[in-house]
Amino acid sequence: MTGTPDGSSPVAAVAKAAGAASGVSRAGVIGISVGVLAAGAAAGVAIERLTVGRAMRRRARAELEATAPYGSLRGRPLTVAAPDGTELYVELDGTGWAAPDGDRPEPKGRAGAEREELGGPRNEGVGATSVGAGSERLGGEWASHRPEPLTVVFSHGYCLNQDSWHFQRAALREGLRLVFWDQRSHGRSERSRSYLAGEPAGIDQLGGDLKAVIDAVAPTGPLVLVGHSMGGMTVMALADQHPELFRERVAGVAMVGTLAGDWNEVSLGLPKAGAKLFKKVAPGVVKLLGRQVELVEASRRFGSDVAAVFYRRFSFGGRDVDPGVVRFAEQLLDATPIDVVAEFYPVFGAHEKYEALAALRGLPALVLAGTKDLLTPSAHSEVMAERLPGAELVLVEGAGHLVLLERPELVDRELALLLRRAAEFAGAAPLPPAVLELAEEPPGDGRLGDATAPDPAVDPTVGPAVDSA
């Protein structure tokens, strides 16, 4: 491993600096490491190093990257300006955008070559040409000269980008209008201008970004909002800021592997004492690491074997995941710079949107989580479902935080079922046969929670919703 100027390893230097900057003793830093190692990561690395050579691991990764198509799907690229001017990268996908009469307006975002300024790819995918208009729900009723198709907007999670929806994009392209976007500072979007100007990041700001994307590319017509992890929090922030949008246009919501609050109570799968220590010192350590970008990125490159074990533990619940999918997840996470990790880590402790869930009541809703999710435990999804009477609660046995990659067939089917309910609720244009066929497929293994959450107004045996996880 390459050393630092004083001869120490990059990992040791970061640990030393972390303790000094945050006031944590060496024992405290070691305590954090021990807590994580207790999760089994060190053993996994040690066994791997004893059984597989570094050169062989590198060759295997190169072969996976060369053959796996994950993350290769592309739509029509646009940029949308966030309220603070940050350029958000958006793609329109799906064949439902096509307008045979050609009378629908262009989206307001900027397209094509202008993306090159921010390093984004030129579009070589779906030739989406226009955004629909003419349908709105007034006073709880949908009215339109003609039914419009649903527009489905996907918001990704922390340290990921829109490519994390690869399987859902592939499954739902036929006949639908799909919107994928990279949250600020993530993926191909610009680094947050307000953060660089000294303002702290916040989930509320992400809710404003989502509103800007909707206004630019789907200003009218029925919407289905799908959020994973931080993306689900983004949807909640939007509901908090614009409940009228949910009354007038939102026809369905999917919350995948997310929570409405109480992040500080999440143990991350660590022993109680280790979790308490980690939660106490992690914000300071992460902040410091964000200031040591070159050093930390070098450590990440040289410590890729260690990082891979951590990624797998906190991303997936089982060991039977396609190695190409595992490598794809590693690439998504590795692509997020450490200073962006540090930018957003503090926002989760401040996220409390239980009251915002009121704006979703009565809407077709899917709340889905893996039972082995260490980052947003499924108990939090159960609490959200209690707050959303009539929501479909689906717990996926044995799946982890990246359930959308780990169990894509199950997630795809549940989204298709949600879209069917949303289309009926909104009086939208009929769903394409491919989506209806997907909704009719068998549930598959691992699906728990076959009934919708009961409505206390209908079922007197159900008590009031709890206040926290």
XYZ file of C-alpha atoms in Angstrom:
469
model
C 0.000 0.000 0.000
C 1.345 3.421 -0.885
C 2.458 5.453 2.099
C 2.024 9.096 3.076
C 4.960 11.536 3.319
C 5.636 10.503 6.924
C 5.817 6.835 5.945
C 2.505 5.760 7.413
C -0.238 4.113 5.382
C -3.114 6.228 4.055
C -5.615 4.328 6.204
C -3.545 4.897 9.331
C -3.121 8.548 8.479
C -6.839 9.048 8.031
C -7.579 7.291 11.311
C -4.979 9.408 13.109
C -6.307 12.613 11.580
C -9.881 11.633 12.362
C -9.093 11.180 16.026
C -7.212 14.465 16.240
C -9.779 16.567 14.406
C -12.858 15.222 16.132
C -11.428 15.012 19.636
C -11.841 11.249 19.643
C -9.155 9.231 21.371
C -7.179 6.571 19.589
C -9.160 4.042 21.580
C -12.361 5.625 20.279
C -11.264 5.311 16.675
C -10.224 1.730 17.317
C -13.605 1.157 18.934
C -15.354 2.208 15.751
C -13.205 -0.163 13.744
C -13.836 -3.011 16.178
C -17.574 -2.398 15.991
C -17.528 -2.658 12.221
C -15.183 -5.617 12.222
C -17.612 -7.357 14.539
C -19.998 -7.338 11.594
C -17.704 -9.818 9.878
C -15.916 -7.663 7.313
C -12.379 -8.408 8.485
C -12.922 -12.140 8.403
C -14.252 -11.926 4.863
C -11.219 -9.980 3.666
C -8.793 -12.315 5.396
C -10.357 -15.417 3.852
C -10.446 -13.806 0.425
C -6.767 -12.851 0.617
C -5.812 -16.388 1.626
C -7.749 -18.029 -1.190
C -7.683 -15.659 -4.146
C -4.734 -13.672 -5.451
C -4.982 -9.911 -6.003
C -4.234 -10.258 -9.732
C -7.009 -12.844 -10.104
C -9.499 -10.580 -8.319
C -8.592 -7.703 -10.618
C -9.033 -9.874 -13.696
C -12.414 -11.103 -12.443
C -13.601 -7.546 -11.880
C -12.411 -6.482 -15.306
C -14.299 -9.373 -16.909
C -17.489 -8.487 -15.023
C -17.240 -4.858 -16.075
C -16.695 -5.852 -19.703
C -19.641 -8.231 -19.931
C -22.300 -6.876 -17.550
C -24.796 -4.477 -19.154
C -25.874 -2.977 -15.843
C -26.201 0.778 -15.962
C -25.930 0.896 -19.756
C -29.526 1.952 -20.500
C -29.901 5.567 -21.542
C -32.755 7.940 -22.288
C -33.015 11.428 -23.696
C -30.667 13.695 -21.651
C -31.710 17.063 -20.293
C -30.478 19.468 -17.651
C -32.838 21.166 -15.235
C -31.873 24.111 -13.053
C -32.509 23.629 -9.346
C -33.768 26.620 -7.311
C -30.165 27.581 -6.474
C -29.020 27.165 -10.083
C -27.399 23.739 -9.652
C -27.641 21.832 -12.938
C -29.517 18.562 -12.421
C -29.021 15.764 -14.950
C -32.295 14.197 -16.120
C -33.155 11.470 -18.615
C -36.559 10.850 -20.213
C -37.064 7.198 -21.043
C -39.890 4.969 -22.202
C -41.922 4.889 -25.392
C -44.907 6.649 -23.818
C -43.430 10.081 -24.554
C -44.106 9.770 -28.277
C -46.908 12.065 -29.446
C -48.339 10.970 -32.801
C -50.111 14.280 -33.365
C -46.981 16.259 -32.533
C -48.916 18.950 -30.665
C -47.362 18.605 -27.228
C -44.758 21.006 -25.850
C -41.093 20.344 -25.412
C -39.767 19.961 -21.875
C -38.171 23.046 -20.387
C -34.851 21.393 -19.629
C -31.816 21.853 -21.861
C -30.789 18.821 -23.882
C -27.992 17.134 -25.783
C -24.615 18.736 -26.250
C -24.972 21.125 -23.316
C -24.554 18.078 -21.051
C -20.926 17.847 -22.135
C -20.086 20.808 -19.904
C -20.776 18.600 -16.877
C -19.194 15.462 -18.274
C -22.432 13.637 -19.107
C -22.821 11.260 -22.036
C -24.415 12.129 -25.329
C -27.763 10.413 -25.765
C -27.738 7.249 -27.833
C -30.867 5.694 -26.362
C -34.586 6.240 -26.536
C -35.626 9.123 -28.782
C -38.207 10.711 -26.473
C -39.566 13.740 -28.245
C -42.113 15.569 -26.138
C -43.886 16.004 -22.839
C -47.634 15.604 -22.617
C -50.148 18.185 -21.495
C -53.825 18.606 -20.844
C -54.725 16.432 -17.848
C -55.138 17.528 -14.254
C -57.042 16.473 -11.186
C -59.264 19.205 -9.764
C -60.989 18.842 -6.412
C -59.969 15.219 -6.185
C -61.368 14.340 -9.631
C -59.383 13.814 -12.808
C -60.517 15.802 -15.836
C -59.043 15.749 -19.322
C -60.019 15.988 -22.947
C -58.324 12.617 -23.294
C -56.677 10.303 -20.767
C -52.936 10.748 -20.471
C -50.422 8.047 -19.587
C -48.774 8.039 -16.210
C -45.419 9.761 -15.818
C -43.212 7.793 -13.402
C -40.423 9.745 -11.688
C -37.584 7.793 -10.044
C -35.422 9.314 -7.268
C -32.291 7.366 -6.287
C -30.549 6.898 -2.964
C -27.506 8.231 -1.143
C -24.161 7.610 -2.869
C -25.926 6.173 -5.921
C -27.250 7.629 -9.168
C -30.134 7.031 -11.560
C -28.435 3.917 -12.968
C -29.356 2.096 -9.740
C -32.837 1.755 -11.294
C -31.391 -0.317 -14.170
C -33.763 -3.282 -13.833
C -36.855 -1.154 -13.297
C -35.956 0.981 -16.322
C -35.615 -2.128 -18.461
C -38.880 -3.655 -17.224
C -41.086 -0.553 -17.576
C -39.828 1.152 -20.735
C -42.556 -0.138 -23.037
C -45.458 2.314 -23.250
C -44.702 4.434 -20.186
C -43.181 7.846 -19.564
C -40.204 7.407 -17.260
C -38.130 10.176 -15.675
C -34.759 9.429 -14.083
C -32.564 12.075 -12.495
C -29.321 12.332 -10.555
C -29.726 14.126 -7.252
C -27.480 17.136 -6.734
C -23.781 16.322 -6.307
C -24.489 12.734 -7.392
C -23.937 11.026 -10.736
C -23.887 13.409 -13.692
C -25.519 16.296 -11.854
C -23.476 19.330 -10.903
C -21.977 19.673 -7.446
C -24.390 21.598 -5.236
C -23.765 25.302 -5.748
C -25.314 26.284 -2.431
C -23.135 23.782 -0.556
C -20.003 25.073 -2.239
C -21.128 28.563 -1.192
C -21.171 27.481 2.456
C -24.781 26.361 3.002
C -25.344 22.909 4.546
C -27.048 20.205 2.519
C -30.571 19.162 3.448
C -33.343 16.789 2.441
C -35.715 19.743 2.086
C -33.462 21.098 -0.636
C -33.763 17.779 -2.470
C -37.547 18.088 -2.316
C -37.232 21.442 -4.068
C -35.011 19.836 -6.695
C -37.621 17.160 -7.389
C -40.272 19.858 -7.818
C -38.027 21.642 -10.337
C -37.598 18.412 -12.309
C -41.353 17.760 -12.374
C -42.138 21.341 -13.407
C -39.595 21.158 -16.230
C -40.333 17.776 -17.784
C -43.827 16.778 -16.617
C -45.755 19.973 -15.826
C -49.169 18.320 -16.270
C -50.750 14.914 -16.080
C -50.812 12.115 -13.492
C -47.604 11.283 -11.648
C -46.245 8.255 -9.842
C -43.271 9.060 -7.594
C -40.806 6.284 -6.788
C -38.034 6.823 -4.246
C -35.320 4.572 -2.837
C -33.571 5.389 0.444
C -32.637 9.097 0.277
C -34.880 9.300 -2.793
C -37.862 8.300 -0.648
C -36.928 11.052 1.786
C -36.843 13.434 -1.176
C -40.432 12.473 -2.023
C -41.461 13.083 1.608
C -39.817 16.510 1.541
C -41.763 17.328 -1.623
C -44.990 16.225 0.094
C -44.177 18.457 3.041
C -43.537 21.479 0.819
C -46.238 20.933 -1.817
C -49.131 18.873 -0.437
C -51.347 20.392 -3.151
C -49.308 18.537 -5.790
C -50.246 15.260 -4.120
C -53.906 16.262 -3.952
C -54.066 17.387 -7.561
C -51.656 15.289 -9.625
C -49.913 12.461 -7.772
C -51.623 9.161 -8.533
C -49.280 6.832 -6.666
C -46.152 6.676 -4.511
C -43.560 3.940 -3.933
C -41.221 4.080 -0.942
C -38.405 1.539 -1.271
C -35.926 0.952 1.544
C -36.435 4.301 3.221
C -37.563 5.846 6.493
C -39.507 8.878 7.665
C -37.331 9.675 10.666
C -35.459 8.306 13.699
C -32.268 7.671 11.731
C -30.249 8.079 14.916
C -31.953 4.990 16.323
C -30.663 2.750 13.511
C -27.954 0.396 14.821
C -26.435 -0.417 11.384
C -26.256 -4.035 12.517
C -23.632 -3.220 15.140
C -23.725 -4.229 18.806
C -25.516 -1.661 20.954
C -22.324 -0.202 22.431
C -20.608 -0.062 19.039
C -23.634 1.575 17.425
C -23.812 4.223 20.142
C -20.124 5.035 19.755
C -20.357 5.090 15.976
C -23.330 7.480 15.991
C -21.474 9.761 18.389
C -18.227 10.130 16.479
C -19.204 9.337 12.873
C -20.394 12.851 11.899
C -17.084 14.409 12.933
C -15.009 11.674 11.318
C -16.962 11.832 8.048
C -16.624 15.615 8.001
C -12.888 15.316 8.430
C -12.617 12.678 5.714
C -14.460 15.029 3.394
C -11.574 17.462 3.835
C -8.968 14.807 3.047
C -10.237 13.995 -0.444
C -6.974 12.988 -2.150
C -5.802 10.913 0.785
C -9.110 9.123 1.252
C -9.625 8.443 -2.451
C -6.138 6.907 -2.602
C -7.010 4.750 0.385
C -10.243 3.660 -1.293
C -8.362 2.589 -4.412
C -5.757 0.605 -2.536
C -8.297 -0.787 -0.081
C -10.822 -1.914 -2.687
C -10.943 -5.438 -1.264
C -11.913 -4.113 2.162
C -14.445 -1.691 0.669
C -16.041 -4.506 -1.335
C -16.793 -6.434 1.851
C -18.368 -3.384 3.484
C -20.386 -2.621 0.382
C -21.729 -6.138 0.173
C -22.688 -6.295 3.840
C -24.591 -3.025 3.815
C -26.076 -3.421 0.320
C -27.287 -7.018 0.076
C -28.904 -9.456 2.452
C -28.030 -12.739 0.753
C -25.004 -14.395 -0.781
C -26.704 -15.553 -3.962
C -26.595 -12.178 -5.725
C -25.266 -12.130 -9.288
C -21.546 -11.188 -9.029
C -22.069 -8.733 -11.885
C -24.767 -6.965 -9.865
C -22.506 -6.858 -6.818
C -19.723 -5.334 -8.886
C -22.179 -2.847 -10.388
C -23.193 -1.719 -6.905
C -19.522 -1.320 -5.977
C -18.993 0.881 -9.032
C -21.964 3.093 -8.146
C -20.749 3.553 -4.589
C -17.110 4.027 -5.544
C -18.098 6.725 -8.028
C -19.363 8.962 -5.213
C -16.467 11.176 -4.017
C -15.775 11.204 -0.293
C -16.569 14.908 -0.034
C -20.072 14.204 -1.408
C -20.426 11.395 1.144
C -19.523 13.939 3.823
C -21.838 16.569 2.335
C -24.972 14.481 2.809
C -24.233 12.231 5.784
C -25.355 14.785 8.411
C -28.779 15.322 6.808
C -30.207 11.949 7.785
C -30.220 12.619 11.506
C -32.277 15.755 10.863
C -34.795 14.003 8.609
C -38.185 13.845 10.365
C -41.123 13.700 7.961
C -43.746 11.607 9.734
C -46.240 14.455 9.533
C -45.572 14.893 5.804
C -46.923 11.387 5.215
C -50.389 12.839 5.726
C -50.213 14.235 2.184
C -49.960 10.651 0.886
C -53.001 9.287 2.698
C -55.592 7.928 0.329
C -53.174 7.559 -2.578
C -52.183 4.182 -3.999
C -48.929 3.503 -2.177
C -46.271 0.807 -2.033
C -43.952 0.543 0.974
C -41.249 -2.050 0.300
C -38.110 -3.074 2.184
C -35.751 -5.992 2.691
C -35.855 -7.750 6.040
C -32.043 -7.653 6.240
C -31.701 -3.952 5.435
C -29.139 -2.594 7.919
C -29.357 1.045 6.787
C -33.128 1.577 6.744
C -34.491 -1.409 8.683
C -37.827 -2.826 7.612
C -39.383 -1.873 10.957
C -39.331 1.721 9.704
C -41.277 0.677 6.617
C -43.867 -0.963 8.850
C -44.252 2.311 10.749
C -44.743 4.231 7.500
C -47.333 1.718 6.319
C -49.251 2.224 9.562
C -49.286 5.925 8.777
C -50.631 5.218 5.285
C -53.831 3.190 5.607
C -54.442 1.176 2.479
C -50.768 1.156 1.488
C -49.339 -2.109 0.196
C -46.622 -3.207 2.630
C -44.157 -5.658 1.099
C -41.246 -7.020 3.125
C -38.765 -9.017 1.075
C -37.376 -11.893 3.098
C -33.578 -11.932 3.258
C -33.010 -8.870 1.063
C -30.798 -5.923 1.973
C -30.789 -2.188 1.335
C -30.325 -2.469 -2.437
C -33.412 -4.641 -2.792
C -34.097 -3.051 -6.189
C -30.890 -4.703 -7.462
C -30.984 -7.820 -5.297
C -34.592 -8.862 -6.053
C -35.405 -6.943 -9.237
C -38.133 -9.273 -10.522
C -40.099 -8.909 -7.290
C -39.628 -5.131 -7.177
C -40.589 -4.787 -10.850
C -43.799 -6.734 -10.276
C -44.764 -4.691 -7.219
C -44.204 -1.467 -9.151
C -46.361 -2.786 -11.990
C -49.137 -3.543 -9.497
C -48.812 -0.021 -8.108
C -48.997 1.463 -11.601
C -52.156 -0.508 -12.290
C -53.760 0.881 -9.139
C -52.513 4.389 -9.922
C -53.879 4.313 -13.465
C -57.296 3.273 -12.171
C -57.203 5.913 -9.447
C -56.277 8.706 -11.858
C -58.376 7.622 -14.814
C -55.173 7.635 -16.821
C -54.622 6.121 -20.237
C -54.625 2.307 -20.213
C -51.350 0.759 -19.209
C -49.366 -1.030 -21.938
C -49.761 -4.826 -22.162
C -46.167 -5.391 -21.011
C -46.860 -3.676 -17.672
C -50.181 -5.480 -17.196
C -48.495 -8.812 -17.908
C -45.770 -7.984 -15.401
C -48.407 -7.230 -12.767
C -49.967 -10.668 -13.338
C -46.761 -12.598 -12.732
C -46.534 -14.814 -9.614
C -45.233 -13.050 -6.486
C -42.023 -15.071 -6.371
C -39.996 -16.211 -3.379
C -39.355 -14.025 -0.385
C -42.406 -11.765 -0.555
C -43.990 -11.052 2.817
C -46.915 -8.753 3.565
C -49.587 -9.898 1.136
C -52.280 -7.567 2.449
C -52.654 -3.825 2.366
C -52.318 -1.938 5.624
C -55.769 -1.747 7.267
C -57.548 1.560 7.527
C -58.376 2.510 11.150
C -61.464 4.314 9.858
C -62.768 0.987 8.483
C -61.282 -1.591 10.828
C -62.005 -0.710 14.494
C -59.440 -3.261 15.710
C -56.583 -1.136 14.399
C -55.206 1.435 16.796
C -53.745 4.845 15.957
C -50.480 5.092 14.046
C -47.365 5.099 16.209
C -45.227 8.201 16.397
C -41.823 6.697 15.764
C -39.929 3.585 14.895
